[in-house]
Amino acid sequence: MMPIEVQIFAVLLVGLCVGSFLNVVIVRLPRGRSLFEPSSRCGFCRSSIPVWMNIPVVSFIISAGQCVRCGFAFSARYMVVEILTAILFLSFWAVWGWTSELVIMALFGAAFVAVSFIDAEFRIIPDVLSLGGWIVALLIALIAPDGHSVSFMEAFLASLVGYGAFWMMSRLFYGVMGEEGLGGGDVKLLAMIGALLGWPGLIGSVLVGSLLGSLVGLLSIFVLGKTRRFPIPFGPFLVTGALAVMLQLDFLWWEFWGGA
Ligand SMILES: [Zn+2]
């Protein structure tokens, strides 16, 4: 067993590097560009960013978040995504320990970070993340590594219900309201969450997602007025529910449920 300090250092380091890669995914995937070529460039002067400027967080601080050639200010989101991913990985480690489940949670946690930022900006969830994640989650349930508590049957049924029930709901919503509530991307995301986390994940996602979604919806009507409502990206809210289950925080609403 590795010493605790080494584990923490390794988890944080991997989190920062994965976060750095997620920044590339968030910028390029929704635009249909290759994730691996060309190397990162300044969005303004197009000069390529040198390797030593690609160190997570450190480079951003040294360069004050600017291009070394032209001084163009990079979005603070780059650093936010890196730090967020590192904190998320460390939290998974605190909950799951140095186990194979930690690797699974980190893998899907990373996918959920990308889904959230892409959906928030572009109002889409790329299939390669949602359907790709769904297939990988089903495979993991089939292989059933030590500590993975969701059986293949549960994974399969929960994703089927997640997809089927909410696809019907989204069509019904569209039929009645004449506008999109849950989109097709959200429905596929629910299938992925159901396959990874089983019933608790599906229920948690829908519960937290609808709660946060209505809250933000009401707020947008209140602040922007009814006619200027913006379409709400549900992905980040559904993901919040899934992350709560992945961090074993779902007792929060089960307690409430039992006490009601
Ligand atoms: Zn530049």
mmCIF file of C-alpha atoms and ligand atoms in Angstrom:
data_model
loop_
_atom_site.group_PDB
_atom_site.id
_atom_site.type_symbol
_atom_site.label_atom_id
_atom_site.label_comp_id
_atom_site.label_asym_id
_atom_site.label_seq_id
_atom_site.Cartn_x
_atom_site.Cartn_y
_atom_site.Cartn_z
ATOM 1 C CA MET A 1 0.000 0.000 0.000
ATOM 2 C CA MET A 2 1.294 3.422 -0.958
ATOM 3 C CA PRO A 3 1.745 6.021 1.787
ATOM 4 C CA ILE A 4 -1.231 8.401 2.139
ATOM 5 C CA GLU A 5 0.821 11.455 1.115
ATOM 6 C CA VAL A 6 1.897 9.768 -2.116
ATOM 7 C CA GLN A 7 -1.683 8.764 -2.874
ATOM 8 C CA ILE A 8 -2.950 12.329 -2.358
ATOM 9 C CA PHE A 9 -0.140 13.766 -4.483
ATOM 10 C CA ALA A 10 -0.764 11.232 -7.274
ATOM 11 C CA VAL A 11 -4.546 11.786 -7.270
ATOM 12 C CA LEU A 12 -4.165 15.587 -7.402
ATOM 13 C CA LEU A 13 -1.522 15.422 -10.134
ATOM 14 C CA VAL A 14 -3.601 13.064 -12.289
ATOM 15 C CA GLY A 15 -6.668 15.266 -11.639
ATOM 16 C CA LEU A 16 -4.845 18.395 -12.859
ATOM 17 C CA CYS A 17 -3.551 16.646 -15.989
ATOM 18 C CA VAL A 18 -6.947 15.109 -16.813
ATOM 19 C CA GLY A 19 -8.510 18.559 -16.245
ATOM 20 C CA SER A 20 -6.001 20.007 -18.694
ATOM 21 C CA PHE A 21 -7.065 17.417 -21.300
ATOM 22 C CA LEU A 22 -10.747 18.117 -20.548
ATOM 23 C CA ASN A 23 -10.141 21.750 -21.523
ATOM 24 C CA VAL A 24 -9.124 20.527 -24.970
ATOM 25 C CA VAL A 25 -12.210 18.260 -25.113
ATOM 26 C CA ILE A 26 -14.535 21.116 -24.088
ATOM 27 C CA VAL A 27 -13.154 23.470 -26.747
ATOM 28 C CA ARG A 28 -12.753 21.003 -29.639
ATOM 29 C CA LEU A 29 -15.333 18.194 -29.324
ATOM 30 C CA PRO A 30 -18.478 20.332 -29.856
ATOM 31 C CA ARG A 31 -16.761 21.990 -32.846
ATOM 32 C CA GLY A 32 -15.924 18.618 -34.397
ATOM 33 C CA ARG A 33 -12.171 19.189 -34.234
ATOM 34 C CA SER A 34 -9.502 16.588 -33.520
ATOM 35 C CA LEU A 35 -8.575 16.211 -29.850
ATOM 36 C CA PHE A 36 -4.934 15.429 -30.616
ATOM 37 C CA GLU A 37 -3.896 17.693 -33.474
ATOM 38 C CA PRO A 38 -2.824 20.396 -33.884
ATOM 39 C CA SER A 39 -1.243 21.407 -30.553
ATOM 40 C CA SER A 40 -2.895 24.223 -28.602
ATOM 41 C CA ARG A 41 -2.784 27.662 -30.167
ATOM 42 C CA CYS A 42 -3.526 31.177 -28.961
ATOM 43 C CA GLY A 43 -7.104 32.026 -30.001
ATOM 44 C CA PHE A 44 -5.975 35.480 -31.080
ATOM 45 C CA CYS A 45 -2.485 35.490 -32.659
ATOM 46 C CA ARG A 46 -2.586 31.746 -33.574
ATOM 47 C CA SER A 47 0.956 31.189 -32.287
ATOM 48 C CA SER A 48 1.303 27.697 -30.843
ATOM 49 C CA ILE A 49 1.513 27.473 -27.083
ATOM 50 C CA PRO A 50 4.938 26.107 -26.028
ATOM 51 C CA VAL A 51 5.071 22.860 -24.055
ATOM 52 C CA TRP A 52 6.339 24.567 -20.909
ATOM 53 C CA MET A 53 3.193 26.730 -21.020
ATOM 54 C CA ASN A 54 0.959 23.659 -20.848
ATOM 55 C CA ILE A 55 1.628 22.785 -17.201
ATOM 56 C CA PRO A 56 -1.768 22.792 -15.435
ATOM 57 C CA VAL A 57 -2.481 25.809 -13.203
ATOM 58 C CA VAL A 58 1.266 26.690 -12.804
ATOM 59 C CA SER A 59 1.576 28.054 -16.352
ATOM 60 C CA PHE A 60 -1.661 29.963 -16.011
ATOM 61 C CA ILE A 61 -0.391 31.709 -12.879
ATOM 62 C CA ILE A 62 3.115 32.404 -14.261
ATOM 63 C CA SER A 63 1.726 33.964 -17.453
ATOM 64 C CA ALA A 64 -1.130 35.707 -15.573
ATOM 65 C CA GLY A 65 -3.515 33.887 -17.907
ATOM 66 C CA GLN A 66 -2.176 35.629 -21.011
ATOM 67 C CA CYS A 67 -0.600 34.573 -24.295
ATOM 68 C CA VAL A 68 3.198 35.030 -23.977
ATOM 69 C CA ARG A 69 3.371 36.393 -27.543
ATOM 70 C CA CYS A 70 0.463 38.834 -27.816
ATOM 71 C CA GLY A 71 -0.912 39.219 -24.292
ATOM 72 C CA PHE A 72 -4.377 37.863 -25.246
ATOM 73 C CA ALA A 73 -6.213 36.927 -22.026
ATOM 74 C CA PHE A 74 -7.204 33.259 -21.859
ATOM 75 C CA SER A 75 -10.495 32.297 -20.251
ATOM 76 C CA ALA A 76 -10.234 31.625 -16.513
ATOM 77 C CA ARG A 77 -12.278 28.509 -17.281
ATOM 78 C CA TYR A 78 -9.061 26.651 -18.141
ATOM 79 C CA MET A 79 -7.825 26.908 -14.577
ATOM 80 C CA VAL A 80 -11.315 26.350 -13.107
ATOM 81 C CA VAL A 81 -11.699 23.036 -14.994
ATOM 82 C CA GLU A 82 -8.223 21.850 -13.908
ATOM 83 C CA ILE A 83 -8.744 22.674 -10.226
ATOM 84 C CA LEU A 84 -12.334 21.354 -10.239
ATOM 85 C CA THR A 85 -11.201 18.019 -11.710
ATOM 86 C CA ALA A 86 -8.376 17.706 -9.167
ATOM 87 C CA ILE A 87 -10.738 18.431 -6.240
ATOM 88 C CA LEU A 88 -13.288 15.969 -7.644
ATOM 89 C CA PHE A 89 -10.663 13.214 -7.955
ATOM 90 C CA LEU A 90 -9.428 13.866 -4.402
ATOM 91 C CA SER A 91 -13.032 13.662 -3.126
ATOM 92 C CA PHE A 92 -13.533 10.341 -4.935
ATOM 93 C CA TRP A 93 -10.306 9.101 -3.337
ATOM 94 C CA ALA A 94 -11.561 10.172 0.119
ATOM 95 C CA VAL A 95 -14.793 8.185 -0.448
ATOM 96 C CA TRP A 96 -13.556 5.115 -2.358
ATOM 97 C CA GLY A 97 -9.934 4.856 -1.268
ATOM 98 C CA TRP A 98 -7.131 3.457 -3.416
ATOM 99 C CA THR A 99 -9.397 0.992 -5.275
ATOM 100 C CA SER A 100 -10.470 0.092 -8.798
ATOM 101 C CA GLU A 101 -13.760 1.903 -8.080
ATOM 102 C CA LEU A 102 -11.693 5.114 -7.713
ATOM 103 C CA VAL A 103 -10.519 4.679 -11.314
ATOM 104 C CA ILE A 104 -14.097 4.126 -12.537
ATOM 105 C CA MET A 105 -15.416 7.157 -10.624
ATOM 106 C CA ALA A 106 -12.542 9.344 -11.889
ATOM 107 C CA LEU A 107 -13.142 8.242 -15.487
ATOM 108 C CA PHE A 108 -16.854 9.049 -15.364
ATOM 109 C CA GLY A 109 -16.337 12.134 -13.194
ATOM 110 C CA ALA A 110 -14.083 13.489 -15.936
ATOM 111 C CA ALA A 111 -16.720 12.726 -18.590
ATOM 112 C CA PHE A 112 -19.349 14.505 -16.466
ATOM 113 C CA VAL A 113 -17.164 17.620 -16.141
ATOM 114 C CA ALA A 114 -16.814 17.751 -19.936
ATOM 115 C CA VAL A 115 -20.567 17.147 -20.411
ATOM 116 C CA SER A 116 -21.431 19.990 -18.002
ATOM 117 C CA PHE A 117 -19.194 22.624 -19.560
ATOM 118 C CA ILE A 118 -20.108 21.657 -23.132
ATOM 119 C CA ASP A 119 -23.843 21.599 -22.403
ATOM 120 C CA ALA A 120 -23.670 24.928 -20.529
ATOM 121 C CA GLU A 121 -21.966 26.638 -23.490
ATOM 122 C CA PHE A 122 -23.321 24.843 -26.574
ATOM 123 C CA ARG A 123 -26.604 23.299 -25.323
ATOM 124 C CA ILE A 124 -25.545 19.901 -26.666
ATOM 125 C CA ILE A 125 -24.199 16.717 -25.142
ATOM 126 C CA PRO A 126 -21.938 14.906 -27.631
ATOM 127 C CA ASP A 127 -23.021 11.291 -28.261
ATOM 128 C CA VAL A 128 -19.450 10.093 -27.919
ATOM 129 C CA LEU A 129 -19.633 11.076 -24.227
ATOM 130 C CA SER A 130 -23.217 10.009 -23.397
ATOM 131 C CA LEU A 131 -23.656 6.896 -25.565
ATOM 132 C CA GLY A 132 -19.944 6.072 -25.295
ATOM 133 C CA GLY A 133 -20.207 6.363 -21.509
ATOM 134 C CA TRP A 134 -23.362 4.225 -21.534
ATOM 135 C CA ILE A 135 -21.574 1.388 -23.342
ATOM 136 C CA VAL A 136 -18.488 1.602 -21.102
ATOM 137 C CA ALA A 137 -20.692 1.594 -17.965
ATOM 138 C CA LEU A 138 -22.568 -1.503 -19.189
ATOM 139 C CA LEU A 139 -19.243 -3.241 -19.897
ATOM 140 C CA ILE A 140 -17.981 -2.410 -16.404
ATOM 141 C CA ALA A 141 -21.182 -3.862 -14.880
ATOM 142 C CA LEU A 142 -20.672 -6.979 -17.010
ATOM 143 C CA ILE A 143 -17.042 -7.409 -15.909
ATOM 144 C CA ALA A 144 -18.115 -6.582 -12.320
ATOM 145 C CA PRO A 145 -14.760 -5.499 -10.806
ATOM 146 C CA ASP A 146 -14.341 -5.698 -6.998
ATOM 147 C CA GLY A 147 -16.370 -3.015 -5.227
ATOM 148 C CA HIS A 148 -18.662 -2.214 -8.169
ATOM 149 C CA SER A 149 -22.093 -2.683 -6.621
ATOM 150 C CA VAL A 150 -24.281 -2.256 -9.730
ATOM 151 C CA SER A 151 -25.096 -5.584 -11.400
ATOM 152 C CA PHE A 152 -25.434 -5.848 -15.155
ATOM 153 C CA MET A 153 -29.194 -6.396 -14.842
ATOM 154 C CA GLU A 154 -29.621 -3.264 -12.710
ATOM 155 C CA ALA A 155 -27.364 -1.248 -15.006
ATOM 156 C CA PHE A 156 -29.317 -2.408 -18.041
ATOM 157 C CA LEU A 157 -32.788 -1.838 -16.557
ATOM 158 C CA ALA A 158 -31.920 1.536 -14.993
ATOM 159 C CA SER A 159 -30.509 2.817 -18.264
ATOM 160 C CA LEU A 160 -33.521 1.478 -20.173
ATOM 161 C CA VAL A 161 -35.918 3.278 -17.807
ATOM 162 C CA GLY A 162 -33.723 6.396 -17.854
ATOM 163 C CA TYR A 163 -33.817 6.473 -21.622
ATOM 164 C CA GLY A 164 -37.370 5.251 -22.286
ATOM 165 C CA ALA A 165 -39.346 7.042 -19.589
ATOM 166 C CA PHE A 166 -37.645 10.367 -20.078
ATOM 167 C CA TRP A 167 -37.758 10.177 -23.847
ATOM 168 C CA MET A 168 -41.540 9.812 -23.547
ATOM 169 C CA MET A 169 -41.687 12.647 -21.012
ATOM 170 C CA SER A 170 -39.673 14.927 -23.245
ATOM 171 C CA ARG A 171 -42.015 14.195 -26.187
ATOM 172 C CA LEU A 172 -45.043 14.801 -23.967
ATOM 173 C CA PHE A 173 -43.550 18.065 -22.706
ATOM 174 C CA TYR A 174 -42.887 19.115 -26.295
ATOM 175 C CA GLY A 175 -46.434 18.189 -27.324
ATOM 176 C CA VAL A 176 -48.029 20.174 -24.504
ATOM 177 C CA MET A 177 -45.678 23.142 -24.184
ATOM 178 C CA GLY A 178 -44.505 23.400 -27.784
ATOM 179 C CA GLU A 179 -40.886 23.773 -26.653
ATOM 180 C CA GLU A 180 -38.041 21.474 -25.666
ATOM 181 C CA GLY A 181 -37.656 20.689 -21.968
ATOM 182 C CA LEU A 182 -35.360 17.704 -21.686
ATOM 183 C CA GLY A 183 -33.496 17.306 -24.958
ATOM 184 C CA GLY A 184 -32.310 14.104 -26.636
ATOM 185 C CA GLY A 185 -28.835 14.621 -25.166
ATOM 186 C CA ASP A 186 -30.216 14.726 -21.623
ATOM 187 C CA VAL A 187 -32.101 11.474 -22.176
ATOM 188 C CA LYS A 188 -28.938 9.697 -23.373
ATOM 189 C CA LEU A 189 -27.064 11.158 -20.386
ATOM 190 C CA LEU A 190 -29.684 9.613 -18.070
ATOM 191 C CA ALA A 191 -29.105 6.229 -19.715
ATOM 192 C CA MET A 192 -25.368 6.604 -19.041
ATOM 193 C CA ILE A 193 -25.984 7.562 -15.390
ATOM 194 C CA GLY A 194 -28.421 4.643 -14.928
ATOM 195 C CA ALA A 195 -25.888 2.177 -16.345
ATOM 196 C CA LEU A 196 -23.095 3.470 -14.086
ATOM 197 C CA LEU A 197 -24.954 4.057 -10.821
ATOM 198 C CA GLY A 198 -28.118 1.943 -11.090
ATOM 199 C CA TRP A 199 -31.400 3.035 -9.524
ATOM 200 C CA PRO A 200 -29.908 5.377 -6.856
ATOM 201 C CA GLY A 201 -28.049 7.235 -9.616
ATOM 202 C CA LEU A 202 -31.060 7.529 -11.892
ATOM 203 C CA ILE A 203 -33.384 8.652 -9.082
ATOM 204 C CA GLY A 204 -30.774 11.048 -7.657
ATOM 205 C CA SER A 205 -30.111 12.599 -11.042
ATOM 206 C CA VAL A 206 -33.773 13.139 -11.824
ATOM 207 C CA LEU A 207 -34.489 14.441 -8.309
ATOM 208 C CA VAL A 208 -31.587 16.901 -8.108
ATOM 209 C CA GLY A 209 -31.865 17.739 -11.817
ATOM 210 C CA SER A 210 -35.534 18.696 -11.686
ATOM 211 C CA LEU A 211 -35.051 20.602 -8.427
ATOM 212 C CA LEU A 212 -32.118 22.675 -9.715
ATOM 213 C CA GLY A 213 -33.702 22.973 -13.166
ATOM 214 C CA SER A 214 -36.951 24.435 -11.797
ATOM 215 C CA LEU A 215 -35.034 26.711 -9.454
ATOM 216 C CA VAL A 216 -32.937 28.160 -12.273
ATOM 217 C CA GLY A 217 -36.009 28.249 -14.547
ATOM 218 C CA LEU A 218 -38.003 30.257 -12.008
ATOM 219 C CA LEU A 219 -35.023 32.516 -11.387
ATOM 220 C CA SER A 220 -34.662 33.181 -15.119
ATOM 221 C CA ILE A 221 -38.364 34.102 -15.397
ATOM 222 C CA PHE A 222 -38.033 36.313 -12.317
ATOM 223 C CA VAL A 223 -34.855 38.069 -13.467
ATOM 224 C CA LEU A 224 -35.200 38.087 -17.264
ATOM 225 C CA GLY A 225 -38.991 38.113 -17.561
ATOM 226 C CA LYS A 226 -41.207 35.442 -19.057
ATOM 227 C CA THR A 227 -40.636 36.344 -22.694
ATOM 228 C CA ARG A 228 -36.853 36.379 -22.566
ATOM 229 C CA ARG A 229 -36.382 32.977 -20.999
ATOM 230 C CA PHE A 230 -33.266 31.175 -22.127
ATOM 231 C CA PRO A 231 -33.221 27.438 -22.810
ATOM 232 C CA ILE A 232 -31.896 25.762 -19.680
ATOM 233 C CA PRO A 233 -29.047 23.286 -20.111
ATOM 234 C CA PHE A 234 -30.175 20.354 -17.958
ATOM 235 C CA GLY A 235 -26.917 18.400 -18.307
ATOM 236 C CA PRO A 236 -25.040 20.135 -15.469
ATOM 237 C CA PHE A 237 -28.018 19.645 -13.106
ATOM 238 C CA LEU A 238 -28.432 15.943 -13.930
ATOM 239 C CA VAL A 239 -24.670 15.556 -13.486
ATOM 240 C CA THR A 240 -24.829 17.235 -10.053
ATOM 241 C CA GLY A 241 -27.250 14.519 -8.900
ATOM 242 C CA ALA A 242 -25.012 11.782 -10.299
ATOM 243 C CA LEU A 243 -21.911 13.273 -8.638
ATOM 244 C CA ALA A 244 -23.747 13.381 -5.291
ATOM 245 C CA VAL A 245 -24.365 9.624 -5.569
ATOM 246 C CA MET A 246 -20.741 9.047 -6.647
ATOM 247 C CA LEU A 247 -19.637 10.898 -3.490
ATOM 248 C CA GLN A 248 -22.145 8.886 -1.407
ATOM 249 C CA LEU A 249 -24.068 12.036 -0.487
ATOM 250 C CA ASP A 250 -27.412 10.551 -1.524
ATOM 251 C CA PHE A 251 -28.242 9.862 2.154
ATOM 252 C CA LEU A 252 -29.184 13.567 2.144
ATOM 253 C CA TRP A 253 -32.362 12.949 0.192
ATOM 254 C CA TRP A 254 -33.039 9.376 1.385
ATOM 255 C CA GLU A 255 -33.207 10.768 4.964
ATOM 256 C CA PHE A 256 -35.611 13.422 3.777
ATOM 257 C CA TRP A 257 -37.636 10.802 1.895
ATOM 258 C CA GLY A 258 -37.830 8.532 4.977
ATOM 259 C CA GLY A 259 -38.700 11.438 7.270
ATOM 260 C CA ALA A 260 -41.470 12.777 5.033
HETATM 261 ZN ZN ZN B 1 -1.435 35.216 -28.757
#
